[in-house]
Structure formats: structure tokens, C-alpha cells
């Protein structure tokens, strides 16, 4: 068994960053709601706890509070921001609204390097984000660091392995934040760094075999990173018991079905079925311009096609999905109300409808960990490092109604863009890049003649998780080359524009 760190989520926007940083040090961790009960804690048997930040104040009437049992576990605890304030409040100190709120970079003056701050400088650049501050420190704690606006920027219990920080070590703006977390995990909690792709693969294969036994498993294979890694992992675990089905919606990138087929046919003993449903999807989308309607139609049609194919295999008892850990966190963590920006295409509605038991081999992993597992399994770099691609495919990259001609046009545009990204060694230097076909035409001149043709937009962003993103600053020479190729090689396009909007306020996809 791996040593486990539990991260209690009080609603911070940075909670997943804490988990990803811990995982990056090969220590297994899970995010649980702040209200996790004694029974769950006993079952999970964590070796350390991290208490996240929160938009709440410990002085609020409805402030989120952890169960008192956490203080009886006798294991190391690290409180971050709100987590620090809750620790102070619990041990008899006082927290009040700061006379001067602190948001952004600050200089941390370290007074004690013995434990949490080993290997750090006397002055460190950290990221603050708080409106409350510690006013009175509990008698059983001592200060180990301060900042200009925070008298108690870091504290430590005098006798117990309990530490707390007013700043956020998990964000990149805290220069040596990773070293602080590393000190907590290894110097204080003395955990083992044994959470690796190899250990994950070995344990997951055994778990799949123990669960599935001699039954068959059906998988919706898209050719994306998640479903491809899930397919490779399941095939290694159960071999011919896996029945992958690739649904060609007619909304994929150019030659994508052929590329996916070639990749998986190269795996010995891997057999999968391709269902050409392009005409059906395009028929269902006739005249539909609203992006939400498009997504819902595509999702419902995918379920319809997949269910129809699954009926041909009545012996199947399990459905495999490429669910990732962020999806699991969304369903269990403490979150405030949020508006629905877009519906997400998923086959999540299939299990109840099809009466199949669910297998989710990647549900413990973040996206970057999925890529590492895929690399360890031997999947090609072009699959492992593939940019995110929306479930509805090119339908949400064609603004307005969908026609076969528009799909063909965008496929050709997108193919040139991606080809040039590889040629200029830029594909792996951006998080996501794609083309959008706009619902407008513009006047142009070609061969001394007036044209009135389509406009396309190129988009590229850098991000770590898709929650926020900055547009990618490609070389002008590259953009010039791509624009010239598209206009010269794709009939029907006479203007190319480049999207320089960040998220927020824009979204990454246009629809």
C-alpha cells in the first residue's frame, strides 16, 4: 500500500494544484470534502493531512469546519490560508479581518529554517490571497515566518507536527513552494515516494482482472489521450475480453479514423470495431446553429449509436470509461454554486441506460499522469501529447449550422495548421491549437478578381488545466506561412485571423 495524503477541500480554487504538486513528488494523495467523517478517515488511514484554502471566513456563521476527529489522528497536518486560520481558531487563537488585505506577491521573511523551510532563503517570494489574518496566536504555537502585511505568515505547533501557512505554496508564483511541500511530505511526514506510472499500471491491471474476471468489457474509443490510454491499459489487463468501439461521427479531424485504426491495429491482438455514423450525425444536425443544441444532439446521437452497437454483444457486462480524477473531484468536493457555461459531451449517461457495470481505470489520475502512463505503456508520442479535442468534434468549431461542405472545409484548414505546427516544432510548445470556421464572408482579391469567401480563425492557448489560459505568441513568420497555405490550398477561404483572447474573459473553444 502507498502512503496516503488526504487534502481536505474547503472550496479553494487552488485545491487541485495542491494535489498535482503532491502527486508530482510520487506521493499518492486524494482530495476529500472538508466534512469527511471519522469512518471514512479510518478506512483511508492517511499518513498526513493538508487543509486547503477557502473563499469563506472562519468567523462566518456558515463557515466550513472539519470534523474534530482530524486532531485526534496524531499525524502531520499542514494548513494553507483558510486552513491556517481554522487551526488558529481551533487551538484558541483569534482571526479577524485584515486591516490591509493581501493579494498577490509578497516577501516572506523566514525566522526558523529547522523543518518546513529547510533549504530556503531568508527571504522568499510567495503568493498571498487573503482578507482575514491571525490576530492572536495560540499559546501552543510559534511564529516561523512573517511578511510586511502578515505578522503571522507561517506558524508551527510547539510540540505536535502541525504547521500552517498564510500564503499559497501550491501556485507557481510562490518561487520555492514545491520545496515547502517537499519538506512537509518527506522531512516532517516521512512519506515514501513510491507512486509511479509503473506501480499504477501494475496495480490497476490486477484490480481490473479481479473485478472483470472472465467477463467482457465494452469501451467507446475516440482516439483521444484518455480513451487511448484506457484502451491500452484494459487490453493489457484482459486482452480479447475488451471490445472497443470507435464511432466515426463525421465530425473528426481529417483522416482521423484511418490514423486511429492504424495505431491500434499495430498492437498485437487488439481488435476494434469502427462504426461509420457520419451521415446520421450530419442529418441530426441539419439547420442547427445553437451550440448547446449541437452538443446535446451529438451526445444523444452518440449514446444511440453506441447502445445500438452494444446490443450486438449481449454477453458484455462492463462498460469502460476514461473518467479522470478532476471529474471525480467535481462530484464530491465542496464547491459553491456555479453557472453552466457549456454542456460537456460524455458517455456518462450510458451505464444506467444499458445496465452495465462501470470500469474506470483512470479515475485516480490527472491529465498529466495519464500521459505518463500512456508513455510507459508504449503509446506513440502523437497520441500521448495530442491536444485536447472536444467531444462534439468540429461541430463546435463551425460557428452556425453544420453542412458536409463546411466540415470538409474546416478539416482541410485544420490539417494544414496542425501539419505546420509539427513542421515548425511548435505543436508541443502550446497546450491546444485549432481552427474555427466563422459564419461570415469577406471581400478579397485573387488573380485580379474579386472574391467573396469564408473567413477562418486560428486559435492557440497555453494552460495547465484549461481553467484559465493565455493565447500563444507564435512567431509571425509561422502565422504568415500557415495563412498563405490555407488561402492558397483551401478553395473557399480568402481571409485568416488569429485569436488573441485569453480565458477569462473568453473561453478556449468558441462554442
Short mmCIF file of C-alpha atoms in Angstrom, two decimals:
data_model
loop_
_atom_site.label_atom_id
_atom_site.label_comp_id
_atom_site.label_asym_id
_atom_site.label_seq_id
_atom_site.Cartn_x
_atom_site.Cartn_y
_atom_site.Cartn_z
CA UNK A 1 0.00 0.00 0.00
CA UNK A 2 1.11 3.53 -0.81
CA UNK A 3 1.35 6.21 1.86
CA UNK A 4 -1.74 8.40 1.51
CA UNK A 5 -2.05 12.17 1.94
CA UNK A 6 -5.61 13.46 2.27
CA UNK A 7 -6.35 17.00 1.13
CA UNK A 8 -9.44 18.44 2.82
CA UNK A 9 -11.19 20.71 0.33
CA UNK A 10 -12.75 23.85 1.80
CA UNK A 11 -13.58 25.29 -1.62
CA UNK A 12 -10.29 26.85 -2.73
CA UNK A 13 -9.72 27.44 -6.44
CA UNK A 14 -6.20 26.04 -5.87
CA UNK A 15 -7.09 22.67 -4.27
CA UNK A 16 -6.30 20.65 -7.39
CA UNK A 17 -2.93 22.41 -7.64
CA UNK A 18 -2.03 21.08 -4.19
CA UNK A 19 -2.88 17.54 -5.27
CA UNK A 20 -0.95 17.81 -8.52
CA UNK A 21 2.12 19.10 -6.70
CA UNK A 22 1.97 16.24 -4.18
CA UNK A 23 1.50 13.68 -6.95
CA UNK A 24 4.43 15.16 -8.88
CA UNK A 25 6.64 14.07 -5.97
CA UNK A 26 5.42 10.46 -6.39
CA UNK A 27 3.28 10.57 -3.25
CA UNK A 28 -0.30 9.38 -3.59
CA UNK A 29 -2.97 11.82 -2.43
CA UNK A 30 -6.73 12.22 -2.63
CA UNK A 31 -9.00 15.23 -2.34
CA UNK A 32 -11.98 14.78 0.01
CA UNK A 33 -14.69 17.19 1.23
CA UNK A 34 -13.81 19.17 4.36
CA UNK A 35 -16.67 17.33 6.10
CA UNK A 36 -15.09 13.87 5.70
CA UNK A 37 -16.26 11.71 8.62
CA UNK A 38 -14.40 9.56 11.13
CA UNK A 39 -15.42 6.30 9.44
CA UNK A 40 -14.00 7.38 6.07
CA UNK A 41 -10.82 8.66 7.69
CA UNK A 42 -10.35 5.34 9.48
CA UNK A 43 -10.87 3.40 6.23
CA UNK A 44 -8.45 5.56 4.26
CA UNK A 45 -5.84 5.66 7.04
CA UNK A 46 -3.96 8.77 5.81
CA UNK A 47 -0.36 9.43 6.85
CA UNK A 48 -0.74 13.22 6.59
CA UNK A 49 -3.43 15.88 6.06
CA UNK A 50 -3.38 19.13 4.10
CA UNK A 51 -6.15 21.66 4.75
CA UNK A 52 -6.90 23.81 1.69
CA UNK A 53 -7.81 27.46 1.40
CA UNK A 54 -11.38 28.73 1.05
CA UNK A 55 -13.32 31.82 -0.02
CA UNK A 56 -15.05 31.64 3.39
CA UNK A 57 -14.05 33.26 6.69
CA UNK A 58 -13.69 31.25 9.89
CA UNK A 59 -15.84 33.93 11.53
CA UNK A 60 -18.78 33.30 9.17
CA UNK A 61 -21.83 31.69 10.72
CA UNK A 62 -21.84 29.04 7.97
CA UNK A 63 -18.05 28.61 7.80
CA UNK A 64 -16.93 25.13 6.69
CA UNK A 65 -15.38 23.16 9.58
CA UNK A 66 -13.51 19.87 9.61
CA UNK A 67 -14.61 17.08 11.94
CA UNK A 68 -12.79 17.25 15.29
CA UNK A 69 -11.56 13.71 14.69
CA UNK A 70 -8.73 15.06 12.48
CA UNK A 71 -6.99 16.46 15.56
CA UNK A 72 -7.01 13.01 17.17
CA UNK A 73 -5.26 11.19 14.30
CA UNK A 74 -1.80 12.14 15.56
CA UNK A 75 -0.47 12.65 12.03
CA UNK A 76 1.25 15.67 10.42
CA UNK A 77 -1.11 18.46 9.33
CA UNK A 78 -0.41 21.41 7.03
CA UNK A 79 -2.95 24.24 6.89
CA UNK A 80 -2.92 26.61 3.92
CA UNK A 81 -4.58 30.07 4.13
CA UNK A 82 -8.10 29.27 5.41
CA UNK A 83 -6.63 26.01 6.73
CA UNK A 84 -4.22 28.07 8.83
CA UNK A 85 -6.99 30.29 10.17
CA UNK A 86 -9.09 27.25 11.13
CA UNK A 87 -6.11 25.77 13.01
CA UNK A 88 -5.60 29.03 14.90
CA UNK A 89 -9.29 29.23 15.76
CA UNK A 90 -9.38 25.57 16.87
CA UNK A 91 -6.43 25.99 19.25
CA UNK A 92 -7.78 29.13 20.92
CA UNK A 93 -6.28 31.92 18.86
CA UNK A 94 -8.10 34.81 17.17
CA UNK A 95 -8.66 35.63 13.49
CA UNK A 96 -10.08 38.95 12.27
CA UNK A 97 -10.43 40.93 9.07
CA UNK A 98 -7.06 42.23 7.93
CA UNK A 99 -6.54 45.97 8.18
CA UNK A 100 -4.80 45.65 4.83
CA UNK A 101 -5.86 42.73 2.64
CA UNK A 102 -3.06 40.92 0.84
CA UNK A 103 -3.49 39.68 -2.74
CA UNK A 104 -0.51 38.97 -4.94
CA UNK A 105 3.24 38.65 -4.47
CA UNK A 106 4.78 39.27 -1.06
CA UNK A 107 8.18 38.88 0.56
CA UNK A 108 8.28 36.17 3.20
CA UNK A 109 10.83 36.72 5.99
CA UNK A 110 11.75 33.30 7.38
CA UNK A 111 12.71 33.15 11.06
CA UNK A 112 13.10 29.39 11.50
CA UNK A 113 14.59 27.02 8.91
CA UNK A 114 14.53 23.87 11.06
CA UNK A 115 11.64 21.96 9.46
CA UNK A 116 9.19 23.38 6.91
CA UNK A 117 11.62 25.93 5.48
CA UNK A 118 14.78 23.86 5.15
CA UNK A 119 16.81 24.66 2.01
CA UNK A 120 15.03 28.02 1.57
CA UNK A 121 16.46 31.55 1.60
CA UNK A 122 15.92 34.01 4.44
CA UNK A 123 13.63 35.99 2.16
CA UNK A 124 11.31 34.21 -0.31
CA UNK A 125 8.78 35.44 -2.87
CA UNK A 126 5.33 33.98 -2.09
CA UNK A 127 1.72 34.40 -3.27
CA UNK A 128 -0.78 35.80 -0.79
CA UNK A 129 -4.57 35.77 -1.20
CA UNK A 130 -6.43 36.56 2.00
CA UNK A 131 -8.80 39.06 3.59
CA UNK A 132 -8.55 37.68 7.14
CA UNK A 133 -5.42 37.42 9.27
CA UNK A 134 -4.27 35.89 12.53
CA UNK A 135 -4.62 38.47 15.29
CA UNK A 136 -3.70 36.39 18.34
CA UNK A 137 -1.55 33.27 18.10
CA UNK A 138 -2.48 30.29 20.32
CA UNK A 139 -0.02 29.73 23.19
CA UNK A 140 0.93 26.30 21.85
CA UNK A 141 2.13 27.75 18.51
CA UNK A 142 5.17 29.78 17.49
CA UNK A 143 5.76 32.06 14.52
CA UNK A 144 8.26 30.81 11.93
CA UNK A 145 7.82 33.49 9.21
CA UNK A 146 6.22 36.88 8.61
CA UNK A 147 5.59 39.32 5.77
CA UNK A 148 5.10 43.08 5.60
CA UNK A 149 1.33 42.78 5.99
CA UNK A 150 1.06 39.45 7.81
CA UNK A 151 2.61 39.26 11.26
CA UNK A 152 1.98 35.51 11.29
CA UNK A 153 2.71 34.35 7.72
CA UNK A 154 3.73 30.85 8.88
CA UNK A 155 3.37 29.09 12.22
CA UNK A 156 4.25 25.76 13.83
CA UNK A 157 2.87 23.90 16.84
CA UNK A 158 5.45 23.76 19.64
CA UNK A 159 5.01 20.02 20.26
CA UNK A 160 2.85 18.46 17.50
CA UNK A 161 3.64 18.11 13.75
CA UNK A 162 1.08 20.79 12.83
CA UNK A 163 2.15 23.64 10.53
CA UNK A 164 0.25 26.42 8.80
CA UNK A 165 0.90 28.97 6.07
CA UNK A 166 -0.95 32.20 5.29
CA UNK A 167 0.32 32.06 1.67
CA UNK A 168 -0.16 29.52 -1.13
CA UNK A 169 2.88 27.28 -1.76
CA UNK A 170 0.99 25.33 -4.45
CA UNK A 171 0.90 28.15 -7.04
CA UNK A 172 3.77 28.88 -9.42
CA UNK A 173 4.04 32.45 -8.11
CA UNK A 174 5.50 31.12 -4.83
CA UNK A 175 9.06 30.66 -6.03
CA UNK A 176 10.06 27.74 -3.79
CA UNK A 177 6.60 26.46 -2.93
CA UNK A 178 7.43 22.99 -4.16
CA UNK A 179 10.35 22.80 -1.72
CA UNK A 180 8.00 23.69 1.15
CA UNK A 181 5.57 20.91 0.22
CA UNK A 182 8.50 18.54 -0.25
CA UNK A 183 9.77 19.37 3.24
CA UNK A 184 6.33 18.65 4.69
CA UNK A 185 5.97 15.31 2.89
CA UNK A 186 9.45 13.90 3.43
CA UNK A 187 11.14 15.70 6.35
CA UNK A 188 8.08 16.06 8.56
CA UNK A 189 5.65 13.30 7.50
CA UNK A 190 8.48 10.98 6.35
CA UNK A 191 6.42 9.55 3.47
CA UNK A 192 7.60 7.19 0.74
CA UNK A 193 7.86 8.40 -2.86
CA UNK A 194 6.51 5.25 -4.50
CA UNK A 195 3.51 6.50 -6.52
CA UNK A 196 4.81 5.98 -10.10
CA UNK A 197 3.34 5.14 -13.53
CA UNK A 198 4.81 1.64 -13.30
CA UNK A 199 3.26 0.96 -9.89
CA UNK A 200 -0.06 2.41 -11.07
CA UNK A 201 -0.11 0.19 -14.15
CA UNK A 202 0.72 -2.97 -12.20
CA UNK A 203 -1.89 -2.30 -9.51
CA UNK A 204 -4.59 -1.20 -11.97
CA UNK A 205 -4.15 -4.25 -14.18
CA UNK A 206 -4.53 -6.50 -11.16
CA UNK A 207 -7.60 -4.58 -9.98
CA UNK A 208 -9.22 -4.81 -13.43
CA UNK A 209 -8.61 -8.56 -13.56
CA UNK A 210 -10.01 -9.04 -10.06
CA UNK A 211 -13.10 -7.03 -10.98
CA UNK A 212 -13.84 -8.21 -14.51
CA UNK A 213 -12.69 -11.84 -14.15
CA UNK A 214 -13.77 -13.66 -17.35
CA UNK A 215 -16.45 -11.15 -18.43
CA UNK A 216 -16.29 -8.87 -21.45
CA UNK A 217 -15.78 -5.10 -21.37
CA UNK A 218 -17.02 -2.60 -23.95
CA UNK A 219 -15.23 0.73 -24.48
CA UNK A 220 -16.07 3.82 -26.52
CA UNK A 221 -12.74 4.55 -28.21
CA UNK A 222 -12.33 8.10 -29.53
CA UNK A 223 -8.62 8.15 -30.31
CA UNK A 224 -8.03 10.90 -27.76
CA UNK A 225 -5.49 10.64 -24.96
CA UNK A 226 -7.84 9.38 -22.25
CA UNK A 227 -9.68 6.69 -24.22
CA UNK A 228 -6.47 5.53 -25.93
CA UNK A 229 -4.61 5.08 -22.64
CA UNK A 230 -7.68 3.37 -21.11
CA UNK A 231 -7.84 1.04 -24.13
CA UNK A 232 -4.14 0.12 -23.91
CA UNK A 233 -4.40 -0.49 -20.16
CA UNK A 234 -7.56 -2.60 -20.46
CA UNK A 235 -6.11 -4.61 -23.34
CA UNK A 236 -3.03 -5.41 -21.28
CA UNK A 237 -5.30 -6.48 -18.41
CA UNK A 238 -7.97 -8.56 -20.18
CA UNK A 239 -6.83 -8.97 -23.79
CA UNK A 240 -9.57 -10.23 -26.12
CA UNK A 241 -12.24 -9.66 -23.45
CA UNK A 242 -12.08 -5.96 -24.41
CA UNK A 243 -14.48 -4.83 -27.17
CA UNK A 244 -13.53 -1.28 -28.25
CA UNK A 245 -15.99 0.58 -30.49
CA UNK A 246 -14.86 3.63 -32.46
CA UNK A 247 -17.80 5.81 -33.54
CA UNK A 248 -16.89 7.99 -36.53
CA UNK A 249 -19.26 10.94 -36.13
CA UNK A 250 -18.15 12.54 -39.39
CA UNK A 251 -17.02 15.48 -37.26
CA UNK A 252 -13.47 14.30 -36.65
CA UNK A 253 -10.25 15.75 -37.98
CA UNK A 254 -9.08 14.87 -41.48
CA UNK A 255 -8.19 11.15 -41.85
CA UNK A 256 -8.57 10.69 -38.08
CA UNK A 257 -10.44 7.38 -38.30
CA UNK A 258 -7.67 5.95 -40.51
CA UNK A 259 -4.95 7.18 -38.14
CA UNK A 260 -6.64 5.68 -35.06
CA UNK A 261 -7.17 2.42 -36.93
CA UNK A 262 -3.51 2.24 -37.98
CA UNK A 263 -2.29 2.93 -34.45
CA UNK A 264 -4.37 0.29 -32.70
CA UNK A 265 -4.01 -2.31 -35.45
CA UNK A 266 -0.27 -2.16 -34.74
CA UNK A 267 -0.93 -3.55 -31.24
CA UNK A 268 -0.82 -7.32 -31.36
CA UNK A 269 -4.21 -8.90 -30.67
CA UNK A 270 -6.04 -5.58 -30.42
CA UNK A 271 -9.28 -5.69 -32.39
CA UNK A 272 -11.83 -2.92 -32.53
CA UNK A 273 -14.92 -2.01 -34.47
CA UNK A 274 -15.33 1.19 -36.49
CA UNK A 275 -18.89 2.45 -36.89
CA UNK A 276 -19.30 4.99 -39.69
CA UNK A 277 -22.16 7.14 -38.43
CA UNK A 278 -21.20 10.40 -40.13
CA UNK A 279 -24.35 10.65 -42.26
CA UNK A 280 -26.58 10.10 -39.23
CA UNK A 281 -24.87 12.81 -37.15
CA UNK A 282 -24.94 15.34 -40.00
CA UNK A 283 -28.62 14.54 -40.65
CA UNK A 284 -29.50 15.13 -37.00
CA UNK A 285 -27.58 18.45 -37.04
CA UNK A 286 -29.27 19.89 -40.16
CA UNK A 287 -30.17 23.54 -39.66
CA UNK A 288 -28.97 23.62 -36.03
CA UNK A 289 -26.90 26.69 -35.14
CA UNK A 290 -27.20 26.95 -31.35
CA UNK A 291 -24.05 25.45 -29.73
CA UNK A 292 -25.92 23.96 -26.76
CA UNK A 293 -28.36 22.22 -29.11
CA UNK A 294 -25.46 20.89 -31.15
CA UNK A 295 -23.80 19.42 -28.06
CA UNK A 296 -27.00 17.81 -26.81
CA UNK A 297 -27.86 16.33 -30.22
CA UNK A 298 -24.35 14.93 -30.65
CA UNK A 299 -24.35 13.48 -27.11
CA UNK A 300 -27.76 11.84 -27.57
CA UNK A 301 -26.84 10.50 -31.01
CA UNK A 302 -23.58 9.08 -29.72
CA UNK A 303 -25.47 7.21 -27.00
CA UNK A 304 -27.98 5.98 -29.57
CA UNK A 305 -25.27 4.63 -31.90
CA UNK A 306 -23.14 3.18 -29.10
CA UNK A 307 -26.12 1.47 -27.47
CA UNK A 308 -27.19 0.01 -30.82
CA UNK A 309 -23.73 -1.50 -31.33
CA UNK A 310 -23.57 -2.75 -27.74
CA UNK A 311 -26.80 -4.75 -28.26
CA UNK A 312 -24.87 -6.89 -30.72
CA UNK A 313 -22.79 -8.11 -27.76
CA UNK A 314 -25.32 -9.25 -25.10
CA UNK A 315 -22.56 -11.12 -23.27
CA UNK A 316 -20.87 -7.84 -22.22
CA UNK A 317 -21.22 -6.98 -18.53
CA UNK A 318 -18.88 -3.99 -18.11
CA UNK A 319 -18.61 -0.55 -19.68
CA UNK A 320 -15.20 1.16 -19.55
CA UNK A 321 -14.89 4.95 -19.43
CA UNK A 322 -11.92 7.30 -19.44
CA UNK A 323 -13.09 9.23 -16.36
CA UNK A 324 -10.24 11.27 -14.83
CA UNK A 325 -9.68 12.40 -11.25
CA UNK A 326 -10.87 16.01 -11.81
CA UNK A 327 -14.27 14.55 -12.84
CA UNK A 328 -14.39 12.59 -9.57
CA UNK A 329 -13.39 15.67 -7.55
CA UNK A 330 -16.16 17.73 -9.18
CA UNK A 331 -18.76 15.29 -7.85
CA UNK A 332 -17.56 15.04 -4.25
CA UNK A 333 -15.75 18.25 -3.29
CA UNK A 334 -17.04 21.35 -1.53
CA UNK A 335 -17.97 23.81 -4.26
CA UNK A 336 -20.20 26.84 -4.37
CA UNK A 337 -22.93 27.32 -6.99
CA UNK A 338 -21.60 27.92 -10.48
CA UNK A 339 -23.21 28.76 -13.79
CA UNK A 340 -23.26 26.23 -16.62
CA UNK A 341 -21.06 27.70 -19.33
CA UNK A 342 -21.23 24.72 -21.69
CA UNK A 343 -22.66 21.22 -21.57
CA UNK A 344 -19.91 18.62 -21.84
CA UNK A 345 -20.24 15.70 -24.22
CA UNK A 346 -19.74 12.49 -22.28
CA UNK A 347 -20.98 8.91 -22.31
CA UNK A 348 -21.71 9.23 -18.62
CA UNK A 349 -25.40 8.53 -19.28
CA UNK A 350 -24.70 5.08 -20.67
CA UNK A 351 -24.32 2.87 -17.55
CA UNK A 352 -27.85 3.28 -16.15
CA UNK A 353 -29.43 3.05 -19.57
CA UNK A 354 -27.50 -0.06 -20.56
CA UNK A 355 -27.50 -1.82 -17.18
CA UNK A 356 -23.75 -2.33 -17.37
CA UNK A 357 -21.28 -2.21 -14.50
CA UNK A 358 -18.70 0.52 -14.76
CA UNK A 359 -14.90 0.20 -15.07
CA UNK A 360 -12.91 3.45 -14.84
CA UNK A 361 -9.20 2.59 -14.89
CA UNK A 362 -8.02 6.23 -14.99
CA UNK A 363 -10.28 7.71 -12.30
CA UNK A 364 -7.32 8.24 -9.93
CA UNK A 365 -5.26 10.25 -12.45
CA UNK A 366 -4.83 13.85 -13.54
CA UNK A 367 -4.30 14.52 -17.26
CA UNK A 368 -0.51 14.82 -16.99
CA UNK A 369 -0.41 11.48 -15.14
CA UNK A 370 -2.50 9.87 -17.90
CA UNK A 371 0.14 10.97 -20.41
CA UNK A 372 2.93 9.47 -18.27
CA UNK A 373 1.03 6.17 -18.03
CA UNK A 374 0.47 6.19 -21.79
CA UNK A 375 4.17 6.75 -22.40
CA UNK A 376 5.04 3.89 -20.04
CA UNK A 377 2.56 1.66 -21.91
CA UNK A 378 4.40 2.44 -25.16
CA UNK A 379 1.78 4.56 -26.94
CA UNK A 380 3.15 6.89 -29.67
CA UNK A 381 4.03 10.48 -28.72
CA UNK A 382 1.49 11.81 -31.24
CA UNK A 383 -1.27 10.18 -29.19
CA UNK A 384 0.12 10.90 -25.73
CA UNK A 385 0.81 14.59 -26.45
CA UNK A 386 -2.31 15.19 -28.51
CA UNK A 387 -4.05 18.49 -27.78
CA UNK A 388 -7.49 18.37 -26.14
CA UNK A 389 -10.26 17.78 -28.70
CA UNK A 390 -13.93 18.45 -27.86
CA UNK A 391 -16.35 15.53 -27.71
CA UNK A 392 -18.67 17.16 -30.30
CA UNK A 393 -15.65 17.49 -32.59
CA UNK A 394 -15.64 20.05 -35.37
CA UNK A 395 -19.34 20.80 -34.87
CA UNK A 396 -18.44 23.33 -32.18
CA UNK A 397 -15.64 24.77 -34.29
CA UNK A 398 -18.04 25.59 -37.12
CA UNK A 399 -19.95 28.65 -35.96
CA UNK A 400 -23.52 28.37 -37.18
CA UNK A 401 -25.20 25.45 -38.92
CA UNK A 402 -23.32 22.31 -39.97
CA UNK A 403 -23.08 21.04 -43.55
CA UNK A 404 -20.83 18.39 -45.14
CA UNK A 405 -19.14 21.13 -47.19
CA UNK A 406 -18.30 23.17 -44.08
CA UNK A 407 -16.92 20.10 -42.31
CA UNK A 408 -14.69 19.32 -45.31
CA UNK A 409 -13.53 22.94 -45.44
CA UNK A 410 -12.59 23.03 -41.75
CA UNK A 411 -10.88 19.63 -41.92
CA UNK A 412 -8.61 20.93 -44.68
CA UNK A 413 -7.86 24.17 -42.80
CA UNK A 414 -7.17 22.35 -39.54
CA UNK A 415 -4.95 19.78 -41.27
CA UNK A 416 -2.66 22.50 -42.66
CA UNK A 417 -2.48 24.27 -39.28
CA UNK A 418 -1.55 21.10 -37.37
CA UNK A 419 0.90 19.99 -40.07
CA UNK A 420 2.76 23.31 -39.87
CA UNK A 421 2.80 23.23 -36.06
CA UNK A 422 4.73 19.96 -36.27
CA UNK A 423 6.95 21.24 -39.10
CA UNK A 424 7.95 24.29 -37.03
CA UNK A 425 8.36 22.20 -33.85
CA UNK A 426 5.60 24.23 -32.17
CA UNK A 427 2.94 21.57 -31.53
CA UNK A 428 4.32 20.57 -28.13
CA UNK A 429 5.01 24.19 -27.20
CA UNK A 430 1.31 25.07 -26.94
CA UNK A 431 -1.40 23.41 -24.85
CA UNK A 432 -4.09 23.47 -27.52
CA UNK A 433 -4.35 24.73 -31.10
CA UNK A 434 -7.21 24.55 -33.56
CA UNK A 435 -9.05 26.36 -36.35
CA UNK A 436 -12.57 27.80 -36.33
CA UNK A 437 -14.78 28.38 -39.38
CA UNK A 438 -16.61 31.69 -38.98
CA UNK A 439 -20.16 32.36 -40.22
CA UNK A 440 -19.09 35.35 -42.29
CA UNK A 441 -17.61 36.01 -45.68
CA UNK A 442 -15.27 38.77 -46.70
CA UNK A 443 -14.18 40.51 -49.87
CA UNK A 444 -10.82 39.51 -51.27
CA UNK A 445 -8.76 39.66 -54.45
CA UNK A 446 -7.37 36.56 -56.14
CA UNK A 447 -5.87 36.62 -59.63
CA UNK A 448 -7.02 40.22 -60.12
CA UNK A 449 -10.61 39.12 -59.49
CA UNK A 450 -12.93 40.00 -56.63
CA UNK A 451 -13.76 37.16 -54.25
CA UNK A 452 -16.35 36.88 -51.51
CA UNK A 453 -15.39 33.86 -49.47
CA UNK A 454 -15.05 32.33 -46.00
CA UNK A 455 -13.06 33.57 -43.01
CA UNK A 456 -11.33 31.21 -40.58
CA UNK A 457 -9.78 31.93 -37.20
CA UNK A 458 -6.72 30.22 -35.78
CA UNK A 459 -6.61 29.72 -32.01
CA UNK A 460 -3.78 28.56 -29.72
CA UNK A 461 -3.54 28.80 -25.94
CA UNK A 462 -1.23 27.81 -23.14
CA UNK A 463 -2.76 26.44 -19.95
CA UNK A 464 -2.13 23.83 -17.26
CA UNK A 465 -5.69 22.61 -16.77
CA UNK A 466 -8.00 24.55 -19.11
CA UNK A 467 -9.47 26.61 -16.27
CA UNK A 468 -7.50 29.68 -17.31
CA UNK A 469 -5.48 30.21 -20.47
CA UNK A 470 -3.30 32.76 -22.27
CA UNK A 471 -3.07 32.99 -26.04
CA UNK A 472 0.13 31.60 -27.52
CA UNK A 473 2.56 34.07 -29.05
CA UNK A 474 3.61 32.21 -32.18
CA UNK A 475 6.33 33.68 -34.44
CA UNK A 476 4.88 35.98 -37.10
CA UNK A 477 6.73 34.01 -39.78
CA UNK A 478 4.86 30.87 -38.74
CA UNK A 479 1.47 32.58 -38.81
CA UNK A 480 2.30 34.07 -42.21
CA UNK A 481 3.19 30.63 -43.59
CA UNK A 482 0.00 28.99 -42.25
CA UNK A 483 -2.19 31.83 -43.54
CA UNK A 484 -0.62 31.69 -47.02
CA UNK A 485 -1.04 27.91 -47.22
CA UNK A 486 -4.68 27.96 -46.13
CA UNK A 487 -5.66 30.72 -48.57
CA UNK A 488 -3.74 29.14 -51.45
CA UNK A 489 -4.64 25.49 -50.81
CA UNK A 490 -8.19 25.56 -49.44
CA UNK A 491 -10.73 26.73 -52.04
CA UNK A 492 -13.36 28.93 -50.45
CA UNK A 493 -11.17 30.73 -47.88
CA UNK A 494 -9.75 34.20 -48.53
CA UNK A 495 -9.04 35.51 -45.02
CA UNK A 496 -7.30 34.09 -41.92
CA UNK A 497 -7.33 35.78 -38.50
CA UNK A 498 -5.56 34.90 -35.24
CA UNK A 499 -7.45 34.92 -31.92
CA UNK A 500 -5.55 36.76 -29.16
CA UNK A 501 -8.20 36.45 -26.41
CA UNK A 502 -7.33 34.93 -23.03
CA UNK A 503 -9.57 32.87 -20.74
CA UNK A 504 -11.25 34.57 -18.97
CA UNK A 505 -12.95 36.60 -20.34
CA UNK A 506 -13.16 34.39 -23.44
CA UNK A 507 -13.45 30.61 -23.38
CA UNK A 508 -10.89 28.42 -25.14
CA UNK A 509 -13.33 26.98 -27.69
CA UNK A 510 -15.54 29.47 -29.50
CA UNK A 511 -18.68 27.43 -28.78
#
